Structure formats: C-alpha cells, structure tokens
C-alpha cells in the first residue's frame, strides 16, 4: 500500500514522502522547493522577493540567508535593518576642526578665523593682513585724502562762531 511505501522507504521521493489516498506524494524540507519531476528538491531562493526580511541586501547561503547593507551603511544589531554610517562621528575622520558629511564621504572645514591648509585636513589661523592690489591702494589713498580734507574743514568750521 501507499502507507507501506512511505514507511518502508520504498518510494522515489528525495526528501519527504507524504501518504495520500491510495498513493503518496513527495514534498521537501523547509528551505527547499519541489522540482517539476515531483520527486527531487532544490534549495529555495531565500533571497527571492517576499521570502526574506532584509532591508537592503539579501545574501544567499545554501539553505539560509544573511542580510547586508549598501556601501555607506552598517547592519544594525537586529541583523536585518541598516543605518547610514556617520563618517563624521568622533574618531572616524582626520579633520582637525570641522567634519562635513557628504553622502557617505566627508570633507574638512575650519572654524571662523581659520583657513584650510593644502592637506585639506588641518587649519591655520587666517592672516589679518591681506595683499592689496595697486588699484585698491589708489582707492584707499584717495579715500584717506578726502577724509583728511573733510576733517580739516570741519575743524575749521567748529572754530568759527556762526550766528543765526
């Protein structure tokens, strides 16, 4: 009988034999799917849509799967979800003063009054003196001469008594 075939192991099923009315059918262990021949089994694609609970990347590993994350993210303790890596977290960058996060990367910057050095990591105090072009120097002299002229005329006026 069919029951005897399953019980005695005299069947064609690769994994599981199930008794049916007057016969038997084959089935597979969890993580496997029955092949079209209705006898053999293949490992199920555990990473097929709807079969896993990974937030970003599913990695198939024979009977099981593991979750992984895209570049710039790290796997959370639940082993399913991902969080963006904080590239500016203390101890994770080599900026001397300010770390600016840019989509998984970073650039360095400096506090006000400092300038970024050519190494693009360290900062130097900004120079208070700046180079003045010849054209700017002439403008400065003209303004200074005008201010001196106005100041001397105001002083002259203030020494005279004006009656109304």
JSON list of C-alpha atoms in Angstrom, two decimals:
[
{"chain": "A", "resi": 1, "resn": "UNK", "atom": "CA", "xyz": [0.00, 0.00, 0.00]},
{"chain": "A", "resi": 2, "resn": "UNK", "atom": "CA", "xyz": [0.99, 3.64, -0.23]},
{"chain": "A", "resi": 3, "resn": "UNK", "atom": "CA", "xyz": [1.48, 3.81, 3.51]},
{"chain": "A", "resi": 4, "resn": "UNK", "atom": "CA", "xyz": [3.90, 0.90, 3.31]},
{"chain": "A", "resi": 5, "resn": "UNK", "atom": "CA", "xyz": [5.88, 2.65, 0.55]},
{"chain": "A", "resi": 6, "resn": "UNK", "atom": "CA", "xyz": [6.41, 5.78, 2.66]},
{"chain": "A", "resi": 7, "resn": "UNK", "atom": "CA", "xyz": [7.04, 3.83, 5.88]},
{"chain": "A", "resi": 8, "resn": "UNK", "atom": "CA", "xyz": [9.40, 1.34, 4.27]},
{"chain": "A", "resi": 9, "resn": "UNK", "atom": "CA", "xyz": [11.36, 3.92, 2.32]},
{"chain": "A", "resi": 10, "resn": "UNK", "atom": "CA", "xyz": [10.42, 2.29, -1.00]},
{"chain": "A", "resi": 11, "resn": "UNK", "atom": "CA", "xyz": [9.48, 5.49, -2.79]},
{"chain": "A", "resi": 12, "resn": "UNK", "atom": "CA", "xyz": [11.07, 7.90, -5.26]},
{"chain": "A", "resi": 13, "resn": "UNK", "atom": "CA", "xyz": [10.93, 10.98, -3.01]},
{"chain": "A", "resi": 14, "resn": "UNK", "atom": "CA", "xyz": [14.26, 12.71, -2.48]},
{"chain": "A", "resi": 15, "resn": "UNK", "atom": "CA", "xyz": [13.28, 14.18, 0.89]},
{"chain": "A", "resi": 16, "resn": "UNK", "atom": "CA", "xyz": [9.76, 13.74, 2.27]},
{"chain": "A", "resi": 17, "resn": "UNK", "atom": "CA", "xyz": [7.13, 11.12, 1.43]},
{"chain": "A", "resi": 18, "resn": "UNK", "atom": "CA", "xyz": [3.50, 12.00, 2.25]},
{"chain": "A", "resi": 19, "resn": "UNK", "atom": "CA", "xyz": [0.78, 9.41, 2.25]},
{"chain": "A", "resi": 20, "resn": "UNK", "atom": "CA", "xyz": [-2.29, 10.30, 0.18]},
{"chain": "A", "resi": 21, "resn": "UNK", "atom": "CA", "xyz": [-5.48, 8.39, -0.61]},
{"chain": "A", "resi": 22, "resn": "UNK", "atom": "CA", "xyz": [-4.17, 5.12, -2.04]},
{"chain": "A", "resi": 23, "resn": "UNK", "atom": "CA", "xyz": [-0.83, 6.60, -3.10]},
{"chain": "A", "resi": 24, "resn": "UNK", "atom": "CA", "xyz": [1.87, 9.01, -1.97]},
{"chain": "A", "resi": 25, "resn": "UNK", "atom": "CA", "xyz": [3.32, 12.37, -2.95]},
{"chain": "A", "resi": 26, "resn": "UNK", "atom": "CA", "xyz": [6.71, 13.89, -2.43]},
{"chain": "A", "resi": 27, "resn": "UNK", "atom": "CA", "xyz": [7.47, 17.04, -0.51]},
{"chain": "A", "resi": 28, "resn": "UNK", "atom": "CA", "xyz": [10.57, 18.93, 0.57]},
{"chain": "A", "resi": 29, "resn": "UNK", "atom": "CA", "xyz": [12.12, 20.12, 3.81]},
{"chain": "A", "resi": 30, "resn": "UNK", "atom": "CA", "xyz": [11.79, 23.76, 4.76]},
{"chain": "A", "resi": 31, "resn": "UNK", "atom": "CA", "xyz": [14.05, 25.90, 2.59]},
{"chain": "A", "resi": 32, "resn": "UNK", "atom": "CA", "xyz": [13.62, 23.62, -0.44]},
{"chain": "A", "resi": 33, "resn": "UNK", "atom": "CA", "xyz": [11.12, 23.54, -3.29]},
{"chain": "A", "resi": 34, "resn": "UNK", "atom": "CA", "xyz": [9.83, 20.53, -5.21]},
{"chain": "A", "resi": 35, "resn": "UNK", "atom": "CA", "xyz": [11.24, 20.27, -8.73]},
{"chain": "A", "resi": 36, "resn": "UNK", "atom": "CA", "xyz": [8.98, 19.75, -11.80]},
{"chain": "A", "resi": 37, "resn": "UNK", "atom": "CA", "xyz": [9.74, 15.99, -11.65]},
{"chain": "A", "resi": 38, "resn": "UNK", "atom": "CA", "xyz": [7.68, 16.00, -8.40]},
{"chain": "A", "resi": 39, "resn": "UNK", "atom": "CA", "xyz": [10.37, 13.83, -6.72]},
{"chain": "A", "resi": 40, "resn": "UNK", "atom": "CA", "xyz": [13.55, 15.85, -6.22]},
{"chain": "A", "resi": 41, "resn": "UNK", "atom": "CA", "xyz": [14.07, 19.11, -4.37]},
{"chain": "A", "resi": 42, "resn": "UNK", "atom": "CA", "xyz": [16.16, 22.22, -4.90]},
{"chain": "A", "resi": 43, "resn": "UNK", "atom": "CA", "xyz": [17.22, 24.77, -2.36]},
{"chain": "A", "resi": 44, "resn": "UNK", "atom": "CA", "xyz": [14.68, 27.58, -2.41]},
{"chain": "A", "resi": 45, "resn": "UNK", "atom": "CA", "xyz": [15.93, 31.03, -3.27]},
{"chain": "A", "resi": 46, "resn": "UNK", "atom": "CA", "xyz": [15.59, 32.52, 0.17]},
{"chain": "A", "resi": 47, "resn": "UNK", "atom": "CA", "xyz": [16.50, 35.89, -1.31]},
{"chain": "A", "resi": 48, "resn": "UNK", "atom": "CA", "xyz": [13.59, 35.94, -3.73]},
{"chain": "A", "resi": 49, "resn": "UNK", "atom": "CA", "xyz": [11.25, 38.91, -3.18]},
{"chain": "A", "resi": 50, "resn": "UNK", "atom": "CA", "xyz": [8.88, 38.29, -0.29]},
{"chain": "A", "resi": 51, "resn": "UNK", "atom": "CA", "xyz": [10.93, 35.42, 1.18]},
{"chain": "A", "resi": 52, "resn": "UNK", "atom": "CA", "xyz": [13.29, 37.46, 3.36]},
{"chain": "A", "resi": 53, "resn": "UNK", "atom": "CA", "xyz": [13.09, 40.44, 5.70]},
{"chain": "A", "resi": 54, "resn": "UNK", "atom": "CA", "xyz": [16.35, 42.21, 4.81]},
{"chain": "A", "resi": 55, "resn": "UNK", "atom": "CA", "xyz": [16.01, 45.96, 4.48]},
{"chain": "A", "resi": 56, "resn": "UNK", "atom": "CA", "xyz": [18.68, 46.37, 1.78]},
{"chain": "A", "resi": 57, "resn": "UNK", "atom": "CA", "xyz": [20.68, 43.31, 0.61]},
{"chain": "A", "resi": 58, "resn": "UNK", "atom": "CA", "xyz": [19.91, 39.59, 0.95]},
{"chain": "A", "resi": 59, "resn": "UNK", "atom": "CA", "xyz": [22.89, 37.21, 0.66]},
{"chain": "A", "resi": 60, "resn": "UNK", "atom": "CA", "xyz": [22.01, 33.58, -0.10]},
{"chain": "A", "resi": 61, "resn": "UNK", "atom": "CA", "xyz": [23.98, 30.93, 1.79]},
{"chain": "A", "resi": 62, "resn": "UNK", "atom": "CA", "xyz": [22.90, 27.37, 0.82]},
{"chain": "A", "resi": 63, "resn": "UNK", "atom": "CA", "xyz": [19.80, 26.79, 3.00]},
{"chain": "A", "resi": 64, "resn": "UNK", "atom": "CA", "xyz": [19.83, 30.12, 4.78]},
{"chain": "A", "resi": 65, "resn": "UNK", "atom": "CA", "xyz": [20.39, 33.78, 4.06]},
{"chain": "A", "resi": 66, "resn": "UNK", "atom": "CA", "xyz": [22.01, 36.73, 5.76]},
{"chain": "A", "resi": 67, "resn": "UNK", "atom": "CA", "xyz": [21.34, 40.42, 5.39]},
{"chain": "A", "resi": 68, "resn": "UNK", "atom": "CA", "xyz": [23.87, 43.03, 4.35]},
{"chain": "A", "resi": 69, "resn": "UNK", "atom": "CA", "xyz": [23.86, 46.75, 3.60]},
{"chain": "A", "resi": 70, "resn": "UNK", "atom": "CA", "xyz": [24.80, 49.03, 0.74]},
{"chain": "A", "resi": 71, "resn": "UNK", "atom": "CA", "xyz": [28.10, 50.92, 0.85]},
{"chain": "A", "resi": 72, "resn": "UNK", "atom": "CA", "xyz": [27.93, 53.75, 3.36]},
{"chain": "A", "resi": 73, "resn": "UNK", "atom": "CA", "xyz": [25.55, 51.83, 5.64]},
{"chain": "A", "resi": 74, "resn": "UNK", "atom": "CA", "xyz": [26.09, 49.40, 8.51]},
{"chain": "A", "resi": 75, "resn": "UNK", "atom": "CA", "xyz": [23.98, 46.44, 9.65]},
{"chain": "A", "resi": 76, "resn": "UNK", "atom": "CA", "xyz": [22.04, 47.10, 12.85]},
{"chain": "A", "resi": 77, "resn": "UNK", "atom": "CA", "xyz": [22.05, 44.66, 15.81]},
{"chain": "A", "resi": 78, "resn": "UNK", "atom": "CA", "xyz": [18.73, 43.18, 14.59]},
{"chain": "A", "resi": 79, "resn": "UNK", "atom": "CA", "xyz": [20.76, 41.80, 11.61]},
{"chain": "A", "resi": 80, "resn": "UNK", "atom": "CA", "xyz": [18.02, 42.98, 9.21]},
{"chain": "A", "resi": 81, "resn": "UNK", "atom": "CA", "xyz": [17.95, 46.78, 9.03]},
{"chain": "A", "resi": 82, "resn": "UNK", "atom": "CA", "xyz": [20.68, 49.24, 8.10]},
{"chain": "A", "resi": 83, "resn": "UNK", "atom": "CA", "xyz": [21.79, 52.67, 9.30]},
{"chain": "A", "resi": 84, "resn": "UNK", "atom": "CA", "xyz": [23.88, 55.25, 7.46]},
{"chain": "A", "resi": 85, "resn": "UNK", "atom": "CA", "xyz": [27.48, 55.25, 8.68]},
{"chain": "A", "resi": 86, "resn": "UNK", "atom": "CA", "xyz": [28.26, 58.54, 10.43]},
{"chain": "A", "resi": 87, "resn": "UNK", "atom": "CA", "xyz": [31.54, 59.39, 8.69]},
{"chain": "A", "resi": 88, "resn": "UNK", "atom": "CA", "xyz": [31.89, 62.43, 10.95]},
{"chain": "A", "resi": 89, "resn": "UNK", "atom": "CA", "xyz": [31.48, 60.58, 14.26]},
{"chain": "A", "resi": 90, "resn": "UNK", "atom": "CA", "xyz": [34.33, 61.30, 16.69]},
{"chain": "A", "resi": 91, "resn": "UNK", "atom": "CA", "xyz": [37.36, 59.15, 15.92]},
{"chain": "A", "resi": 92, "resn": "UNK", "atom": "CA", "xyz": [36.21, 58.23, 12.40]},
{"chain": "A", "resi": 93, "resn": "UNK", "atom": "CA", "xyz": [37.76, 61.12, 10.43]},
{"chain": "A", "resi": 94, "resn": "UNK", "atom": "CA", "xyz": [41.04, 63.04, 10.36]},
{"chain": "A", "resi": 95, "resn": "UNK", "atom": "CA", "xyz": [39.74, 66.62, 10.19]},
{"chain": "A", "resi": 96, "resn": "UNK", "atom": "CA", "xyz": [41.47, 68.94, 12.63]},
{"chain": "A", "resi": 97, "resn": "UNK", "atom": "CA", "xyz": [38.44, 71.16, 13.26]},
{"chain": "A", "resi": 98, "resn": "UNK", "atom": "CA", "xyz": [35.19, 70.58, 11.33]},
{"chain": "A", "resi": 99, "resn": "UNK", "atom": "CA", "xyz": [33.97, 67.45, 9.50]},
{"chain": "A", "resi": 100, "resn": "UNK", "atom": "CA", "xyz": [31.26, 67.94, 6.85]},
{"chain": "A", "resi": 101, "resn": "UNK", "atom": "CA", "xyz": [29.37, 64.78, 5.84]},
{"chain": "A", "resi": 102, "resn": "UNK", "atom": "CA", "xyz": [28.69, 64.32, 2.09]},
{"chain": "A", "resi": 103, "resn": "UNK", "atom": "CA", "xyz": [26.67, 61.18, 1.14]},
{"chain": "A", "resi": 104, "resn": "UNK", "atom": "CA", "xyz": [28.91, 58.58, 2.76]},
{"chain": "A", "resi": 105, "resn": "UNK", "atom": "CA", "xyz": [32.07, 60.66, 2.41]},
{"chain": "A", "resi": 106, "resn": "UNK", "atom": "CA", "xyz": [33.31, 63.82, 4.09]},
{"chain": "A", "resi": 107, "resn": "UNK", "atom": "CA", "xyz": [35.34, 66.98, 3.64]},
{"chain": "A", "resi": 108, "resn": "UNK", "atom": "CA", "xyz": [37.12, 69.07, 6.25]},
{"chain": "A", "resi": 109, "resn": "UNK", "atom": "CA", "xyz": [36.47, 72.70, 7.07]},
{"chain": "A", "resi": 110, "resn": "UNK", "atom": "CA", "xyz": [37.74, 75.22, 9.63]},
{"chain": "A", "resi": 111, "resn": "UNK", "atom": "CA", "xyz": [36.25, 77.47, 12.29]},
{"chain": "A", "resi": 112, "resn": "UNK", "atom": "CA", "xyz": [35.80, 81.16, 11.54]},
{"chain": "A", "resi": 113, "resn": "UNK", "atom": "CA", "xyz": [39.15, 82.93, 11.55]},
{"chain": "A", "resi": 114, "resn": "UNK", "atom": "CA", "xyz": [40.98, 79.84, 10.23]},
{"chain": "A", "resi": 115, "resn": "UNK", "atom": "CA", "xyz": [41.73, 78.60, 6.72]},
{"chain": "A", "resi": 116, "resn": "UNK", "atom": "CA", "xyz": [42.07, 75.04, 5.44]},
{"chain": "A", "resi": 117, "resn": "UNK", "atom": "CA", "xyz": [45.65, 74.03, 4.66]},
{"chain": "A", "resi": 118, "resn": "UNK", "atom": "CA", "xyz": [46.65, 72.37, 1.35]},
{"chain": "A", "resi": 119, "resn": "UNK", "atom": "CA", "xyz": [46.48, 68.93, 3.05]},
{"chain": "A", "resi": 120, "resn": "UNK", "atom": "CA", "xyz": [42.70, 69.58, 3.25]},
{"chain": "A", "resi": 121, "resn": "UNK", "atom": "CA", "xyz": [42.67, 68.31, 6.85]},
{"chain": "A", "resi": 122, "resn": "UNK", "atom": "CA", "xyz": [44.43, 70.83, 9.09]},
{"chain": "A", "resi": 123, "resn": "UNK", "atom": "CA", "xyz": [43.73, 74.52, 9.66]},
{"chain": "A", "resi": 124, "resn": "UNK", "atom": "CA", "xyz": [45.85, 77.65, 10.18]},
{"chain": "A", "resi": 125, "resn": "UNK", "atom": "CA", "xyz": [44.85, 80.94, 11.72]},
{"chain": "A", "resi": 126, "resn": "UNK", "atom": "CA", "xyz": [43.72, 83.24, 8.92]},
{"chain": "A", "resi": 127, "resn": "UNK", "atom": "CA", "xyz": [46.07, 86.15, 8.20]},
{"chain": "A", "resi": 128, "resn": "UNK", "atom": "CA", "xyz": [44.59, 89.53, 9.17]},
{"chain": "A", "resi": 129, "resn": "UNK", "atom": "CA", "xyz": [46.70, 91.36, 6.60]},
{"chain": "A", "resi": 130, "resn": "UNK", "atom": "CA", "xyz": [45.86, 90.81, 3.00]},
{"chain": "A", "resi": 131, "resn": "UNK", "atom": "CA", "xyz": [47.58, 91.73, -0.20]},
{"chain": "A", "resi": 132, "resn": "UNK", "atom": "CA", "xyz": [46.25, 94.93, -1.73]},
{"chain": "A", "resi": 133, "resn": "UNK", "atom": "CA", "xyz": [46.38, 95.44, -5.48]},
{"chain": "A", "resi": 134, "resn": "UNK", "atom": "CA", "xyz": [47.76, 98.66, -6.94]},
{"chain": "A", "resi": 135, "resn": "UNK", "atom": "CA", "xyz": [44.27, 99.73, -7.98]},
{"chain": "A", "resi": 136, "resn": "UNK", "atom": "CA", "xyz": [42.90, 99.12, -4.46]},
{"chain": "A", "resi": 137, "resn": "UNK", "atom": "CA", "xyz": [45.83, 101.05, -2.95]},
{"chain": "A", "resi": 138, "resn": "UNK", "atom": "CA", "xyz": [44.97, 104.12, -5.05]},
{"chain": "A", "resi": 139, "resn": "UNK", "atom": "CA", "xyz": [41.36, 103.94, -3.93]},
{"chain": "A", "resi": 140, "resn": "UNK", "atom": "CA", "xyz": [42.49, 103.75, -0.31]},
{"chain": "A", "resi": 141, "resn": "UNK", "atom": "CA", "xyz": [44.77, 106.78, -0.70]},
{"chain": "A", "resi": 142, "resn": "UNK", "atom": "CA", "xyz": [42.01, 108.80, -2.37]},
{"chain": "A", "resi": 143, "resn": "UNK", "atom": "CA", "xyz": [39.58, 107.96, 0.44]},
{"chain": "A", "resi": 144, "resn": "UNK", "atom": "CA", "xyz": [42.18, 108.84, 3.07]},
{"chain": "A", "resi": 145, "resn": "UNK", "atom": "CA", "xyz": [42.95, 112.18, 1.37]},
{"chain": "A", "resi": 146, "resn": "UNK", "atom": "CA", "xyz": [39.25, 113.01, 1.14]},
{"chain": "A", "resi": 147, "resn": "UNK", "atom": "CA", "xyz": [38.73, 112.11, 4.81]},
{"chain": "A", "resi": 148, "resn": "UNK", "atom": "CA", "xyz": [41.68, 114.33, 5.84]},
{"chain": "A", "resi": 149, "resn": "UNK", "atom": "CA", "xyz": [40.29, 117.21, 3.77]},
{"chain": "A", "resi": 150, "resn": "UNK", "atom": "CA", "xyz": [36.79, 116.86, 5.25]},
{"chain": "A", "resi": 151, "resn": "UNK", "atom": "CA", "xyz": [38.15, 116.53, 8.79]},
{"chain": "A", "resi": 152, "resn": "UNK", "atom": "CA", "xyz": [40.31, 119.67, 8.50]},
{"chain": "A", "resi": 153, "resn": "UNK", "atom": "CA", "xyz": [37.38, 121.72, 7.08]},
{"chain": "A", "resi": 154, "resn": "UNK", "atom": "CA", "xyz": [35.06, 120.55, 9.89]},
{"chain": "A", "resi": 155, "resn": "UNK", "atom": "CA", "xyz": [37.66, 121.58, 12.45]},
{"chain": "A", "resi": 156, "resn": "UNK", "atom": "CA", "xyz": [37.98, 124.99, 10.81]},
{"chain": "A", "resi": 157, "resn": "UNK", "atom": "CA", "xyz": [34.21, 125.48, 10.88]},
{"chain": "A", "resi": 158, "resn": "UNK", "atom": "CA", "xyz": [33.94, 124.50, 14.51]},
{"chain": "A", "resi": 159, "resn": "UNK", "atom": "CA", "xyz": [36.47, 127.18, 15.50]},
{"chain": "A", "resi": 160, "resn": "UNK", "atom": "CA", "xyz": [34.46, 129.98, 13.86]},
{"chain": "A", "resi": 161, "resn": "UNK", "atom": "CA", "xyz": [31.42, 131.41, 15.56]},
{"chain": "A", "resi": 162, "resn": "UNK", "atom": "CA", "xyz": [28.42, 131.24, 13.36]},
{"chain": "A", "resi": 163, "resn": "UNK", "atom": "CA", "xyz": [25.49, 133.43, 14.37]},
{"chain": "A", "resi": 164, "resn": "UNK", "atom": "CA", "xyz": [21.95, 132.93, 13.14]}
]
